[in-house]
Structures are given as structure tokens and as C-alpha cells.
XYZ file of C-alpha atoms in Angstrom:
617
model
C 0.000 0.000 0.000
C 3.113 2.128 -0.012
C 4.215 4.667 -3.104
C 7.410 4.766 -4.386
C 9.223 7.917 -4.600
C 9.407 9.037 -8.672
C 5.653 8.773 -8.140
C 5.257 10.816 -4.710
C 4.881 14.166 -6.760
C 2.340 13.195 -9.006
C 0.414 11.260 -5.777
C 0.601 14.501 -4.168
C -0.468 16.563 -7.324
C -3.636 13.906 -7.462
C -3.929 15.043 -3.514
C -4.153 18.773 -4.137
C -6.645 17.519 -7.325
C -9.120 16.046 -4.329
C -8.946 19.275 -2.210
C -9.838 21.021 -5.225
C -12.516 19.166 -6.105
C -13.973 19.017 -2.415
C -14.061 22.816 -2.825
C -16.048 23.161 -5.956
C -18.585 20.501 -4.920
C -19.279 22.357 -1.159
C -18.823 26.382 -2.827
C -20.823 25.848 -6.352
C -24.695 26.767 -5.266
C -23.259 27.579 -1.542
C -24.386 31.509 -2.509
C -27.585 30.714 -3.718
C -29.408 27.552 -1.773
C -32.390 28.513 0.402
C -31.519 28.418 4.314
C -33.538 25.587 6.325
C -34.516 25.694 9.997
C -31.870 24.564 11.826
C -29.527 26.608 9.560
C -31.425 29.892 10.603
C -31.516 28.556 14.319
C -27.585 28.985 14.432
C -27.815 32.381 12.917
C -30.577 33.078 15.918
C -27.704 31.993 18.471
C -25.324 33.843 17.462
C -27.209 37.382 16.780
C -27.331 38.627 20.525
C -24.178 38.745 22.006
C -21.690 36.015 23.342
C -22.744 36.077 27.154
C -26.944 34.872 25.826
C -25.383 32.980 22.922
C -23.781 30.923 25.601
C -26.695 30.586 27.420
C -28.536 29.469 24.647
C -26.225 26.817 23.420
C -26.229 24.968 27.031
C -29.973 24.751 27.448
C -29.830 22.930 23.983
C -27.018 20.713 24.611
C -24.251 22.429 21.633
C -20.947 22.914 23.039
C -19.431 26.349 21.828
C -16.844 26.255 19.279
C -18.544 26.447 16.295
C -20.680 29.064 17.442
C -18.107 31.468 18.742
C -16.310 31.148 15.359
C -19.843 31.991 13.544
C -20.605 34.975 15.703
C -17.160 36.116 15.550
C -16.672 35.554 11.292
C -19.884 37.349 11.258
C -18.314 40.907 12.391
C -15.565 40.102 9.324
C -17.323 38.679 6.646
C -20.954 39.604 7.132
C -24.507 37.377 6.806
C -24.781 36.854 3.372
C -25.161 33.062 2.712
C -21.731 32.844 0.827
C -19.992 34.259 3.898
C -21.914 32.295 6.319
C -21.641 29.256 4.659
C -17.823 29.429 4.794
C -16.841 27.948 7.978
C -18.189 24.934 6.420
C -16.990 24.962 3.297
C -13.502 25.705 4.768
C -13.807 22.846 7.283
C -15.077 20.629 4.642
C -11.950 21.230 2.379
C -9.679 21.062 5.328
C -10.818 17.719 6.803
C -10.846 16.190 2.976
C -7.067 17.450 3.668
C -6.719 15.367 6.947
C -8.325 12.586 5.775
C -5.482 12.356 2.475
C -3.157 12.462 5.089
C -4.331 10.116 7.610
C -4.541 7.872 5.189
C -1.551 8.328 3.909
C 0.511 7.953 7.003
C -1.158 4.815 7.817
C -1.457 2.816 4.546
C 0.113 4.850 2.116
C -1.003 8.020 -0.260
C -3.079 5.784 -2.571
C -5.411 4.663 0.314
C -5.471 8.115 1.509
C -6.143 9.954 -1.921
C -8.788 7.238 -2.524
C -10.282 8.024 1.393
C -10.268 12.031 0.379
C -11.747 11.389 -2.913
C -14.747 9.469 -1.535
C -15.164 12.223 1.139
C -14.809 14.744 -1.363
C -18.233 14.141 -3.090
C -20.003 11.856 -0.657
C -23.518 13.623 -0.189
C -23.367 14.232 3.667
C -20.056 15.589 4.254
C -21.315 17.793 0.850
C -24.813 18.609 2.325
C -23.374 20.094 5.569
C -20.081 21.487 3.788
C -22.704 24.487 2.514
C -24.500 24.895 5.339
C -24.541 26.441 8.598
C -24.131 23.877 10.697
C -21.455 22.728 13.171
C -21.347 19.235 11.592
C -18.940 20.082 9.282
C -16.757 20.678 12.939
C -17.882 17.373 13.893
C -16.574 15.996 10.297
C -13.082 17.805 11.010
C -12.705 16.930 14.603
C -13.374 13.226 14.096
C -10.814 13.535 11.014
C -8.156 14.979 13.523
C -8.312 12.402 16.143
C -7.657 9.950 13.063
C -4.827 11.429 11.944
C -3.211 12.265 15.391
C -4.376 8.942 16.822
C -2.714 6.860 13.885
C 0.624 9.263 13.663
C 1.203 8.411 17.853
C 0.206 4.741 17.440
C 3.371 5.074 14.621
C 5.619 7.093 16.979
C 4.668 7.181 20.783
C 5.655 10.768 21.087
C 4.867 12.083 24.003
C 4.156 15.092 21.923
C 1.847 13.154 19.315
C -0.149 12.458 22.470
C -0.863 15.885 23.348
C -1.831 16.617 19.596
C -4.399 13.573 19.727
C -5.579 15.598 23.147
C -6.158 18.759 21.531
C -7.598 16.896 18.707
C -10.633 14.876 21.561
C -10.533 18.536 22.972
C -11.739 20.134 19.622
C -14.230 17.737 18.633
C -15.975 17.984 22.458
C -16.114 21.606 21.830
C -17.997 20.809 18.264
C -20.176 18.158 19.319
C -20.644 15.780 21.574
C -21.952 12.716 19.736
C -18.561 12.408 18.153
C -17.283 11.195 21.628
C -18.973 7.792 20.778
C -16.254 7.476 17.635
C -13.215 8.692 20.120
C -14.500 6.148 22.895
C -14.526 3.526 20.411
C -10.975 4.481 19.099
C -9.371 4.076 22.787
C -11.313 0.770 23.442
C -9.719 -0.112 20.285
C -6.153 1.107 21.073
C -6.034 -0.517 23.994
C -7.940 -4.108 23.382
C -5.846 -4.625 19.990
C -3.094 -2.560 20.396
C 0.137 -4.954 21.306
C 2.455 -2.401 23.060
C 3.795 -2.116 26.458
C 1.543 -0.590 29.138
C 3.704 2.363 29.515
C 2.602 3.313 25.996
C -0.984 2.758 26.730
C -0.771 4.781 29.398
C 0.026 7.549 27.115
C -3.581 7.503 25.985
C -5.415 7.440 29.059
C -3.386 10.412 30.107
C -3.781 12.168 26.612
C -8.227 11.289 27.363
C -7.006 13.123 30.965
C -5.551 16.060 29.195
C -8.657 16.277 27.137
C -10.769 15.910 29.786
C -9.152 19.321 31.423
C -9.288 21.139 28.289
C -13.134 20.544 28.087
C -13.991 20.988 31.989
C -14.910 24.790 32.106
C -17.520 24.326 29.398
C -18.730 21.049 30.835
C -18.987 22.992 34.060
C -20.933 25.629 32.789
C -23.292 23.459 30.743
C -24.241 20.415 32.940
C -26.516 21.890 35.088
C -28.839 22.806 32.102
C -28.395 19.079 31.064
C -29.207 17.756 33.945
C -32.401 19.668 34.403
C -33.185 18.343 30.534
C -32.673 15.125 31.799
C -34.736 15.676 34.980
C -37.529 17.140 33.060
C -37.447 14.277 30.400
C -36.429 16.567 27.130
C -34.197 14.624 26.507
C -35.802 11.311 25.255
C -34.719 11.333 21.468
C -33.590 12.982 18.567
C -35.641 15.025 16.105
C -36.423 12.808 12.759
C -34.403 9.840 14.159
C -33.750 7.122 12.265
C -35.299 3.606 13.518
C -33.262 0.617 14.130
C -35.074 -1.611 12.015
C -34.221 -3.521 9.140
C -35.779 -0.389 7.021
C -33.942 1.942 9.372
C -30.930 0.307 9.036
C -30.912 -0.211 4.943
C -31.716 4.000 4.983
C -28.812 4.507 7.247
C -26.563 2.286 4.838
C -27.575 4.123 1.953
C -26.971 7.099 3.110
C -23.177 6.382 4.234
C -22.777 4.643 0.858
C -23.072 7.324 -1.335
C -26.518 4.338 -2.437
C -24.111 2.057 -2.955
C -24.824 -0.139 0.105
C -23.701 -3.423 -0.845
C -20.402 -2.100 -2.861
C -19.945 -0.612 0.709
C -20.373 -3.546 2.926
C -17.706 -5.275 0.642
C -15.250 -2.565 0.768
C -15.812 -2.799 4.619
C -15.563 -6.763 4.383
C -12.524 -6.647 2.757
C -10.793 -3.864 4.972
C -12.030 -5.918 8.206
C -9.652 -8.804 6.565
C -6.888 -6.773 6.294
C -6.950 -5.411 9.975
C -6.351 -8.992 10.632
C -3.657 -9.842 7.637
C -1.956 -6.715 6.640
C 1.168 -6.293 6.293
C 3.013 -4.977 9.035
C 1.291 -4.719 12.807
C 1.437 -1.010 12.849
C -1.245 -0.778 9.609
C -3.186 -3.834 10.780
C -3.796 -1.979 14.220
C -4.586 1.223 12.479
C -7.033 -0.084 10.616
C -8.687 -1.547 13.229
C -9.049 1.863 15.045
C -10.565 3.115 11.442
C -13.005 0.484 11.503
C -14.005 0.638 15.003
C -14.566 4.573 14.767
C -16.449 4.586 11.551
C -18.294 0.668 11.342
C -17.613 0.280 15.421
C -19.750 3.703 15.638
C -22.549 2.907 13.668
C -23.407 -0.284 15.135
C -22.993 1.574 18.596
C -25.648 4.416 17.688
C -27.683 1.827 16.511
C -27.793 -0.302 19.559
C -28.163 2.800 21.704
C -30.729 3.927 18.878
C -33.372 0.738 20.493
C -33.730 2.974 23.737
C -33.285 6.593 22.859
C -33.397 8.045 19.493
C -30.199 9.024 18.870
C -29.755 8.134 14.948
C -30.504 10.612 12.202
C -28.998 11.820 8.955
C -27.083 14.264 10.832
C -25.686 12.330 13.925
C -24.666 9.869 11.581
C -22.007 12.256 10.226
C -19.921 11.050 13.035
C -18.488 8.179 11.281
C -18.063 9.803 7.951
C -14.392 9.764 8.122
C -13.569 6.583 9.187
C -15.645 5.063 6.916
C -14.437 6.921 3.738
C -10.925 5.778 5.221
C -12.429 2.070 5.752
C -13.490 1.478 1.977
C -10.625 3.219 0.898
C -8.349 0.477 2.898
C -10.905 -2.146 1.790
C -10.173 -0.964 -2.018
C -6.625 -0.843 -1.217
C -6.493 -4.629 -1.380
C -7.847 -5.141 -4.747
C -4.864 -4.810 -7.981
C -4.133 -1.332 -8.737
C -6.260 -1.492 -11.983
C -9.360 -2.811 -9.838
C -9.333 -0.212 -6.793
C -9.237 2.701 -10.091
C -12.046 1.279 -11.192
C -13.753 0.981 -8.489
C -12.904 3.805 -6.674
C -13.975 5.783 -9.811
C -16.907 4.511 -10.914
C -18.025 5.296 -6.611
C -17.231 8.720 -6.872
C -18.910 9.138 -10.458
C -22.133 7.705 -8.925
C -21.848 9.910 -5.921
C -21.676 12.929 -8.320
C -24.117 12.258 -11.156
C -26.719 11.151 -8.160
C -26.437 13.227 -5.559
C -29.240 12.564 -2.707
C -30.739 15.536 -0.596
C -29.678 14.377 2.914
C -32.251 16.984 4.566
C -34.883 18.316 2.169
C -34.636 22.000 1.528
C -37.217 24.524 2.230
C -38.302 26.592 -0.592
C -38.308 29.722 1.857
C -36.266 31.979 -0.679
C -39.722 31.029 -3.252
C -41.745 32.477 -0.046
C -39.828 35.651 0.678
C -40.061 36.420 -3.294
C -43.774 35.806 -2.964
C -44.052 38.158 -0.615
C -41.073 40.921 -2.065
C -43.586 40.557 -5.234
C -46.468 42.428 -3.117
C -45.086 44.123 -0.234
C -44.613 47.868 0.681
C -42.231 49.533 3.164
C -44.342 49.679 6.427
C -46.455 46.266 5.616
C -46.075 43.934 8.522
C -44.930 40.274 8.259
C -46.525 38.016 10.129
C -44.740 34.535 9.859
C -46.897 31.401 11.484
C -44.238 28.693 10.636
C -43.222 27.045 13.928
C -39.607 26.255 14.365
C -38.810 27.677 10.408
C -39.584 31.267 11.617
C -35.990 32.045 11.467
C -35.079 30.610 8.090
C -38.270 32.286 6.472
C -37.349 35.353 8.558
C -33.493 35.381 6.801
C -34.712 34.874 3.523
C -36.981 37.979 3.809
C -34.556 39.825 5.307
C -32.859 38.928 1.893
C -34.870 40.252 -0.421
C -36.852 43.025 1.322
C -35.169 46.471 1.490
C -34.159 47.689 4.570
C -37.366 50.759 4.469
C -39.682 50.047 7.408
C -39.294 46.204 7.229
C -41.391 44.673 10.046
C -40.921 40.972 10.634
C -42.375 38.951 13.387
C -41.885 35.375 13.925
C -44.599 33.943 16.037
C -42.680 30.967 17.428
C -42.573 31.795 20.980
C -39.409 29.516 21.637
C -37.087 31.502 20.289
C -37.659 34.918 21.903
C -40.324 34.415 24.190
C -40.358 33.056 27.696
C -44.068 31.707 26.796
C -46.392 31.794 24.072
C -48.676 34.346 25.922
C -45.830 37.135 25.734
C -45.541 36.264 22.528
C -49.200 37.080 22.037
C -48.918 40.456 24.222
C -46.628 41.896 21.872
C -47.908 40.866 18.518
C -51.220 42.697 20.069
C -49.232 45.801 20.670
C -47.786 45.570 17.477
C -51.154 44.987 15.163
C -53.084 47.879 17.104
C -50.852 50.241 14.515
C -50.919 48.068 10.873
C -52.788 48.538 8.080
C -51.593 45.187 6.029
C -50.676 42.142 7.187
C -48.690 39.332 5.452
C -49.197 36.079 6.692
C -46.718 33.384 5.698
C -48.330 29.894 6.954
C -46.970 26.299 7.386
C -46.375 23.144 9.454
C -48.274 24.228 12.030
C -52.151 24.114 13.540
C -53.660 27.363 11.735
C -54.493 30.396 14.523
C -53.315 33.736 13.221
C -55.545 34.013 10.312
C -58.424 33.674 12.623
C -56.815 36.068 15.016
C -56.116 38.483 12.564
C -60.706 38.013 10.784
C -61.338 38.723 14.994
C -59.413 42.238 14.486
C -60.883 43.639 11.844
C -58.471 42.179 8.951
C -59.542 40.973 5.469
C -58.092 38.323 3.650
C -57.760 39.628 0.120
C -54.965 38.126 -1.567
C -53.548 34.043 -0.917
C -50.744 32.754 -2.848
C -49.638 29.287 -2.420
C -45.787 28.132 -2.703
C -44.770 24.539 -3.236
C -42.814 23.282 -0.392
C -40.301 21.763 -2.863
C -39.491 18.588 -0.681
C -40.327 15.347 -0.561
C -40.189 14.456 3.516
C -42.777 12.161 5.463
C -42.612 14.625 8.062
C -44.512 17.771 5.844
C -46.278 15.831 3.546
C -49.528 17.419 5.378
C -48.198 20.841 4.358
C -47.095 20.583 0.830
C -47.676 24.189 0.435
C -46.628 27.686 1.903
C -49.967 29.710 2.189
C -48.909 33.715 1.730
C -51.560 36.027 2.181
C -52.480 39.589 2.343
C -54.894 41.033 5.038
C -56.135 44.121 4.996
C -57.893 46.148 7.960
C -59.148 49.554 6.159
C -59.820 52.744 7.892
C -63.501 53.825 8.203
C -63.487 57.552 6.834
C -65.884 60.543 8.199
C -66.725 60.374 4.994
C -66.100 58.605 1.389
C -64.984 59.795 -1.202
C -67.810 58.743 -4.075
C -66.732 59.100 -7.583
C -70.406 59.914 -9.960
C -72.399 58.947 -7.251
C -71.725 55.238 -7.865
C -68.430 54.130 -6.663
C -67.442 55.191 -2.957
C -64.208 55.198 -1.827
C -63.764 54.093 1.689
C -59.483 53.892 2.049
C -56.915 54.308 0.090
C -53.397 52.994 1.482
C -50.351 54.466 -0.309
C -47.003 53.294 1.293
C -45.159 56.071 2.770
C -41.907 55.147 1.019
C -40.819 53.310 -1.722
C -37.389 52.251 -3.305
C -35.561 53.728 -6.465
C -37.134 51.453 -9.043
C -39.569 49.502 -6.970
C -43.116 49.053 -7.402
C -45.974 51.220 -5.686
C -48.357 48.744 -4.691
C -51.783 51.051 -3.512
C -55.016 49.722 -1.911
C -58.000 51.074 -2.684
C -61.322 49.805 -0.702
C -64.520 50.414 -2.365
C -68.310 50.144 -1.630
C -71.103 50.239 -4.517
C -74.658 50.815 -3.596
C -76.009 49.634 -6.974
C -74.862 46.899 -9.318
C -72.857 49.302 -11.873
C -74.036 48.547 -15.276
C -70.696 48.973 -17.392
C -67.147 48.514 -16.673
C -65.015 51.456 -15.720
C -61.440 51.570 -15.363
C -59.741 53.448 -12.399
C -56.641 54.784 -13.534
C -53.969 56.006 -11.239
C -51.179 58.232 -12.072
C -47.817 59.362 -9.966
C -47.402 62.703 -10.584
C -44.212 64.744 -9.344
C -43.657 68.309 -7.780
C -44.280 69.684 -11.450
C -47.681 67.677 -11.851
C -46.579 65.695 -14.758
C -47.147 62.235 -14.813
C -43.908 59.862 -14.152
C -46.318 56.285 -13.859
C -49.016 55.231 -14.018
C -51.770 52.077 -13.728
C -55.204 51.103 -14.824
C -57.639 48.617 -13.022
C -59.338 46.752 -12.246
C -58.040 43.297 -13.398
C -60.434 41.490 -15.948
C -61.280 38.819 -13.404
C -63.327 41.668 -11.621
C -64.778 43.980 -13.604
C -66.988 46.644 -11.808
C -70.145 45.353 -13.347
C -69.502 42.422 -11.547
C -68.959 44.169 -8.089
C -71.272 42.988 -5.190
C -73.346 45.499 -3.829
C -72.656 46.766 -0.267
C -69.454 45.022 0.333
C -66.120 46.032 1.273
C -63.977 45.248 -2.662
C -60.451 45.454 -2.438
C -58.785 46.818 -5.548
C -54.820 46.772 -5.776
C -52.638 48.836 -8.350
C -49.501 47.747 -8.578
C -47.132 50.521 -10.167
C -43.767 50.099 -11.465
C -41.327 52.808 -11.079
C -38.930 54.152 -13.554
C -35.544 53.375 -13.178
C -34.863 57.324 -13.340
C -37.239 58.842 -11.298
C -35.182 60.653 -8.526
C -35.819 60.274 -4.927
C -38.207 63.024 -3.648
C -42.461 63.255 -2.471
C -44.788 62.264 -5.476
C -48.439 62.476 -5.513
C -51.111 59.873 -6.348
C -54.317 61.061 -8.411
C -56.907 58.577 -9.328
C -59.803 58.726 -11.643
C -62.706 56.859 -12.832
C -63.737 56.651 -16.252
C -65.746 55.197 -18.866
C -63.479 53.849 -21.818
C -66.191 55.639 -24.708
C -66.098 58.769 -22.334
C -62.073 58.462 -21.612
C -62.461 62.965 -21.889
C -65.263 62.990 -18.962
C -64.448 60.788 -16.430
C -66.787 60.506 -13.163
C -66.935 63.586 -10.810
C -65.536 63.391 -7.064
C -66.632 66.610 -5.308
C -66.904 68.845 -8.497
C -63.651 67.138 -9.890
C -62.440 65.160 -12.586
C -59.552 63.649 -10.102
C -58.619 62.848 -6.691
C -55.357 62.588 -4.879
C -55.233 60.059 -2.344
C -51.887 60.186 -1.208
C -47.852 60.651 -1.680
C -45.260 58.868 -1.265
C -41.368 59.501 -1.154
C -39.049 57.534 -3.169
C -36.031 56.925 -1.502
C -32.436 55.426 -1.792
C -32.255 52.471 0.607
């Protein structure tokens, strides 16, 4: 398994070929997929300072080290999704390093370029490379107590001990599960490792030094554990897989790249050569490899019968070792084989890549929503736990010109779902229009908002874009418009037929953007033609810069019901050149045969119902 030297360079140009590759496959899309819940819920950590972020991470069980990187990269590099995103894709290149080099030092560079190839495009160690997420940190800390672990078991350094310490210490600080993997490593070490006690020892003091290092966090955070254990909280994890024979064929699949059986016989064969390598120091590494990657899976699936502690994220903990196990495994077969196979692997992975955790369309959403909205409209989000990534998304794609968004799920910023109520009380007493973005949970606002005087005028309805048991009761993202309009001392009635009762024009709008203005009308008498209601933005000169006629075929005015409120929206696209200053809305009402005589409103042929100020955001 060993290179000889005239080919080193060109094994290590192959190397630096992987590393490349990992990077395009976690940075191409990284900029432009939607962010999902959990991805949001990190962002919502992070946004408030490191003394509640803290606080935050131990009543949900996350150690701090990813998260004081992310708050800290976010003062550098910003929150776009690129720059977010790149603590991942940076730890995602950097353990496909590792990995080359773990596997290198153990079995030579041809395992461990085949070992970084297969992590290089398997779908899980992709999916979380471009997200923000600290398994990625989980990914490289379990690739750094490989590579330290098999470089001491080579050379008993003391000081190859202390770097497998800081190694245990890194991944503790980036999540715990990963402990299973290390605990499996030393049971390994020291059941199969022949060496003299003295050497052994080095370990158990190396899992001391560790266990120092991580203290003061452990210290800070097990009280808040042990009250989630107290309370019961702590009985399984979200979406876990089953251990059953369907559970366990989805978790195989998934570490496989869908290539479960190829898989089990790259393991078979790398289980054979822990026991007939060559020399003892590779047949004990590989051992270690196999115990942290297969040794871990079987463990989280016997642990899996009592609490649920498998999913498509937890399992990320034996990523490495297993892309280092088949890689061993194909190490046995003739050179010409293992290319073959090791090829035709990674060309599967990246011609069918799977979705490991279906993603939200909540960039669709927030465009649904950008499509209609107005600076000062309130956004009303009733999506459970994907507040946040909804709440990013329109953050996104809404200008910064009295943007109003409230997420509704209590858990994040409210001690209680009553406060949460108090203030979304205070806050509709003031708004005019409402946006309600609805899913995945039991319906309430909508209801709230009917009992307070809103009107639903407008629904649109967004594909969730997934394909998950879990929201197949919500394939859709309901986004809707209410309106509550003001009752006037008087309307305004245009030829004694058409009466209007409000008229909302947005107080600002961008350079560019679209007026959107609501008019509410009331007809006494069934009209018996079809007008048109033209509006026109006139500037400080009175000339007209843009303008709009209405109402939309589907509702003509002859077609109006009598004595009910009839919402009536203009939407009005700016020019690109019209300069930021106040503009004026007139409206008129006309008959097309009698375009030169439209209706009178108090003795004139036009109204103004409002202005507006078009601003630079």
C-alpha cells in the first residue's frame, strides 16, 4: 500500500486535485441555496451577544466552538449566505485534507487519496459542507483524532499524544456525539493494540488532558443538562432514524453514497486486512478506522433501540472513518481494480447526488411576498420552528425601508407563548396590512387576525419543494395579504356610484420599486358597465412619471357585489430614473367611450389620495 518515490509528486499533485474538487462541490450553489430551519436557528444563536449565545447553546445541549467562530466571522465577513456558509466549506476542504493524510501515514497516499476522494463528493459531508451547521466541525474533529491517533500509534511521542488531546478537545467543543467514535478508538487502542503498558498509558493520560481542556464548558453546561434530563427533554432525537431492518438499509444508503452493498464489501474486505496486513502497525490502524467509523454505527444503533439518537445528521460522526475504511478495503484489490472501483463510486456519488435533509423553498416564499409588499407592511410569519429561516430569507430580499418581521414561534424569543401574544397585540393595534406566511403548524393567526378587523384579500400558495414524510400534510406555503381599512368621516364617491372608503399608499418606496396602492370600495347599486380606475404618480411639477389602470379582468366593476367592502390593488412600477423626492397619487374613474369625462368626485375630474417619497435604501 506504499508509493514509491518518482511517483510521490504526481500522488501529491492527485492530492491537491481532491482538495480542489472538495471545494467546488461544497462552494458551487453555496451563494444561492435557500436556508432551512436549523440553519437559521444557528444564525438566531449567534445574533445577541456572546454572554446569551452561551446561554442558549447549554440549554440545547451544543458545546461552543462552532458558534463562537460563527458569531465572531460574522463581524468580518458579514450574513450573506456565501460568507456564512464558509466555515463549512472551509472545514469541509480542510478535513478532505486530513483525511489524504491520515490515510496516507497509515497505509500509504493511494489509500489516503482514494479516502479524500470518496469524502470529497459523498452527499453528507457535501450537504453540511454548505451549510450552517457545526457538523462540518464534527466531520473535522473526528478527522483529527484519526490522523493524530494513527501518527502516535506510529511514533509514541509524548508530543503526538498531546496533539491527539487537543484533537478529543476540539471535537468535544464541536459536538458531543462524536465522543462515541473517540471512545470507540481508545477501546480499540487498547484491546488490539500490542504495546507495552507504559505506551498505553500515554492515551489514558492524553483522554485526561482532554478531559481538562473541556472541563470549564462542561462545568458551565451540565446543570442545564441535567435539568433536561430531569424534566425528560431529553428522550430522542428530532427525525431519528429507527433501528429496524428499514432503518438500518436508509442509514446504509446514506453512508454509501446508495451504494450499500459495494460498501459492505469494501468494509468486508478492509475488516480482513486489519487482521492480515502487512506490518502490525497498519493492521492496528485499521482496526481503530473500523471501530470509529463501522464500530460507531453499530454503537448508535444499539443505543438507537432505547433513545433516538440516529438521524442523517448524527450519523455524520463516522463519515471519516468510513471513507478511510473502503478506501483500505479498495486498497487490497490490484491497482487497476481499486481505479475502477474507486472511480466509478465517486462518479455515482456525483451524477446522483441525494438531498440528505430536504430543503425549504423559503427563498420562493420571501419572493412571494417581495412581489407584493410595501415599506411599512407587517410580516406576520406562522411557521413554527422555520420562523428564522423564512425570517433570513426575507430579510434577503426586502429592502431595509420600514421592514417589520415577526416570527410567532414563541421559543425563540419568548419566555411563553402568551408574551408572545402580548406583543404581537401591541404591534397589530398600529398596521394597516398584514402578510401572513403559513406552514407546518395548527392554523391560529388568520383567525386572530378576521377577529381584528383584517380581510383576507390576496392568498398565494408556494410549493414546499421537498419530498419528507414529516410535511407531507403541508405541501404548500400559504402567503396572504390582510387588509384592515380605515372607516373615513366620509367617502370619497366618484359619480355617485363608486365610494371610496381607504386608500393605502405606502409612505416610502425604493428607487425602481413598485408602488403597490389599496384602494377599498363600496357600490350601492350593481354598476351597469365597466369602468377603469386609472392612477397616475405625478411629481412636484404635476406631470405624470407612472401610471396604472384597473381593475383586473377577473373583476370587472359590473360584476362588483353590492354593499361590500372590494379590495382593488394597483400595482405601479417605477422608472428606473425617477429621482428620490415626495410624489403624488391622483386617481380617476372613467368610462373607456367617455375616456375625456371621467366621473366627478366633489366637483372634480380627479382625486389625490396620497404621496409617497421615493427613496435610496
Amino acid at each position: 500500500m506504499t508509493s514509491s518515490s518518482p511517483h510521490k509528486f504526481w500522488l501529491i499533485a492527485a492530492a491537491c486535485a481532491v482538495v480542489l474538487l472538495a471545494a467546488a462541490m461544497r462552494i458551487l450553489g453555496a451563494g444561492h441555496l435557500p436556508f432551512w430551519s436549523d440553519e437559521a436557528w444557528n444564525i438566531w444563536v449567534t445574533r445577541d451577544g456572546a454572554a446569551l449565545m452561551l446561554e442558549r447553546l447549554a440549554a440545547n445541549h451544543h458545546p461552543p466552538a462552532y458558534f463562537l467562530a460563527l458569531q465572531g466571522w460574522q463581524v468580518v465577513a458579514g450574513d450573506g449566505k456565501l460568507a456564512l456558509r464558509f466555515l463549512s466549506i472551509a472545514a469541509g476542504v480542510l478535513t478532505t485534507a486530513i483525511i489524504y493524510r491520515a490515510g496516507a501515514d497509515a497505509f500509504g497516499h493511494g489509500v489516503g487519496i482514494a479516502a479524500a476522494l470518496m469524502f470529497a463528493v459523498f452527499e453528507q459531508p457535501v450537504y453540511y459542507g454548505q451549510s450552517v451547521r457545526h457538523y462540518t466541525w464534527l466531520l473535522l474533529g473526528e478527522a483529527l483524532t484519526l490522523w493524530t491517533l494513527v501518527r502516535a500509534l506510529k511514533r509514541p511521542a509524548w508530543g503526538r499524544w498531546a496533539a491527539y488531546a487537543g484533537a478529543v478537545a476540539f471535537l468535544a467543543y464541536s459536538l458531543y456525539v462524536g465522543l462515541i467514535a473517540v471512545a470507540l478508538q481508545g477501546l480499540a487502542v487498547l484491546a488490539l493494540w500490542r504495546a507495552p503498558l507504559r505506551l498505553k498509558a500515554r492515551l489514558i493520560a492524553a483522554y485526561a488532558a482532554a478531559a481538562l481542556m473541556f472541563a470549564p464548558w462542561l462545568i458551565y453546561a451540565l446543570p442545564g443538562m441535567v435539568n433536561k434530563i430531569n424534566a425528560g427533554a431529553i428522550t430522542g432525537y428530532f427525525n431519528s432514524i429507527a433501528t429496524t431492518p428499514a432503518g438500518i438499509a436508509q442509514a446504509a444508503d446514506l453512508l454509501t453514497a446508495g451504494q450499500p452493498a459495494l460498501g459492505l464489501g469494501l468494509l468486508a474486505l478492509a475488516v480482513g486486512f486489519a487482521w492480515r496486513g502487512r506490518t502490525a502497525f497498519e493492521m492496528v490502524a485499521a482496526r481503530v478506522v473500523l471501530a470509529a467509523g463501522a464500530g460507531t454505527v453499530t454503537a448508535m444503533l444499539l443505543v438507537n433501540l432505547r433513545i433516538g439518537i440516529v438521524s442523517e445528521r448524527t450519523l455524520t460522526a463516522a463519515v471519516p472513518a468510513l471513507a478511510l475504511s473502503f478506501a483500505v478495503g479498495a486498497g487490497v484489490l490490484p491497482a487497476r481494480g481499486r481505479s475502477v472501483l474507486v472511480g466509478a463510486l465517486v462518479a455515482w456519488a456525483i451524477l446522483t447526488p441525494q438531498n440528505v435533509i430536504p430543503r425549504l423553498n423559503s427563498d420562493l416564499v420571501a419572493q412571494t411576498v417581495a412581489a407584493g409588499w410595501s415599506p411599512g407592511d407587517f410580516v406576520l410569519l406562522e411557521t413554527g420552528f422555520d420562523d428564522m429561516a423564512f425570517a433570513y430569507e426575507l430579510e434577503t430580499v426586502l429592502p431595509d425601508l420600514d421592514r417589520r418581521i415577526f416570527p410567532s414561534f414563541y421559543e425563540y424569543d419568548y419566555p411563553d407563548d402568551s408574551a408572545m401574544l402580548a406583543d404581537l397585540e401591541a404591534a397589530l393595534a398600529r398596521e394597516e396590512r398584514v402578510w401572513l406566511v403559513y406552514w407546518n403548524v395548527p392554523p391560529r393567526l388568520a383567525g386572530m387576525l378576521e377577529q381584528r378587523g383584517y380581510t383576507r384579500v390576496h392568498t398565494g400558495r408556494v410549493p414546499v419543494g421537498i419530498n419528507d414524510p414529516l410535511y407531507r400534510l403541508y405541501p404548500e406555503v400559504e402567503v396572504s395579504l390582510f387588509v384592515r381599512p380605515r372607516t373615513p368621516a366620509e367617502p370619497r364617491v366618484f359619480g355617485g356610484l363608486f365610494a371610496l372608503t381607504d386608500a393605502v399608499v405606502p409612505a416610502q418606496v425604493a428607487v425602481g420599486g413598485t408602488l403597490h396602492v389599496d384602494l377599498v370600495w363600496q357600490v350601492d347599486d350593481l354598476p351597469d358597465r365597466d369602468y377603469t380606475v386609472g392612477l397616475f404618480v405625478l411629481d412636484a411639477e404635476g406631470r405624470t412619471r407612472a401610471e396604472h389602470f384597473g381593475p383586473p379582468p377577473e373583476n370587472p366593476t359590473s360584476q362588483w357585489p353590492v354593499r361590500e367592502m372590494i379590495f382593488d390593488r394597483h400595482s405601479i412600477d417605477l422608472p428606473a430614473d425617477l429621482m428620490p423626492g415626495t410624489y403624488s397619487v391622483l386617481a380617476v374613474v372613467y368610462y373607456y367611450e367617455t375616456v375625456d369625462a371621467p366621473l366627478q368626485v366633489e366637483g372634480e375630474p380627479n382625486l389625490v389620495i396620497g404621496a409617497f417619497e421615493v427613496v435610496d435604501p
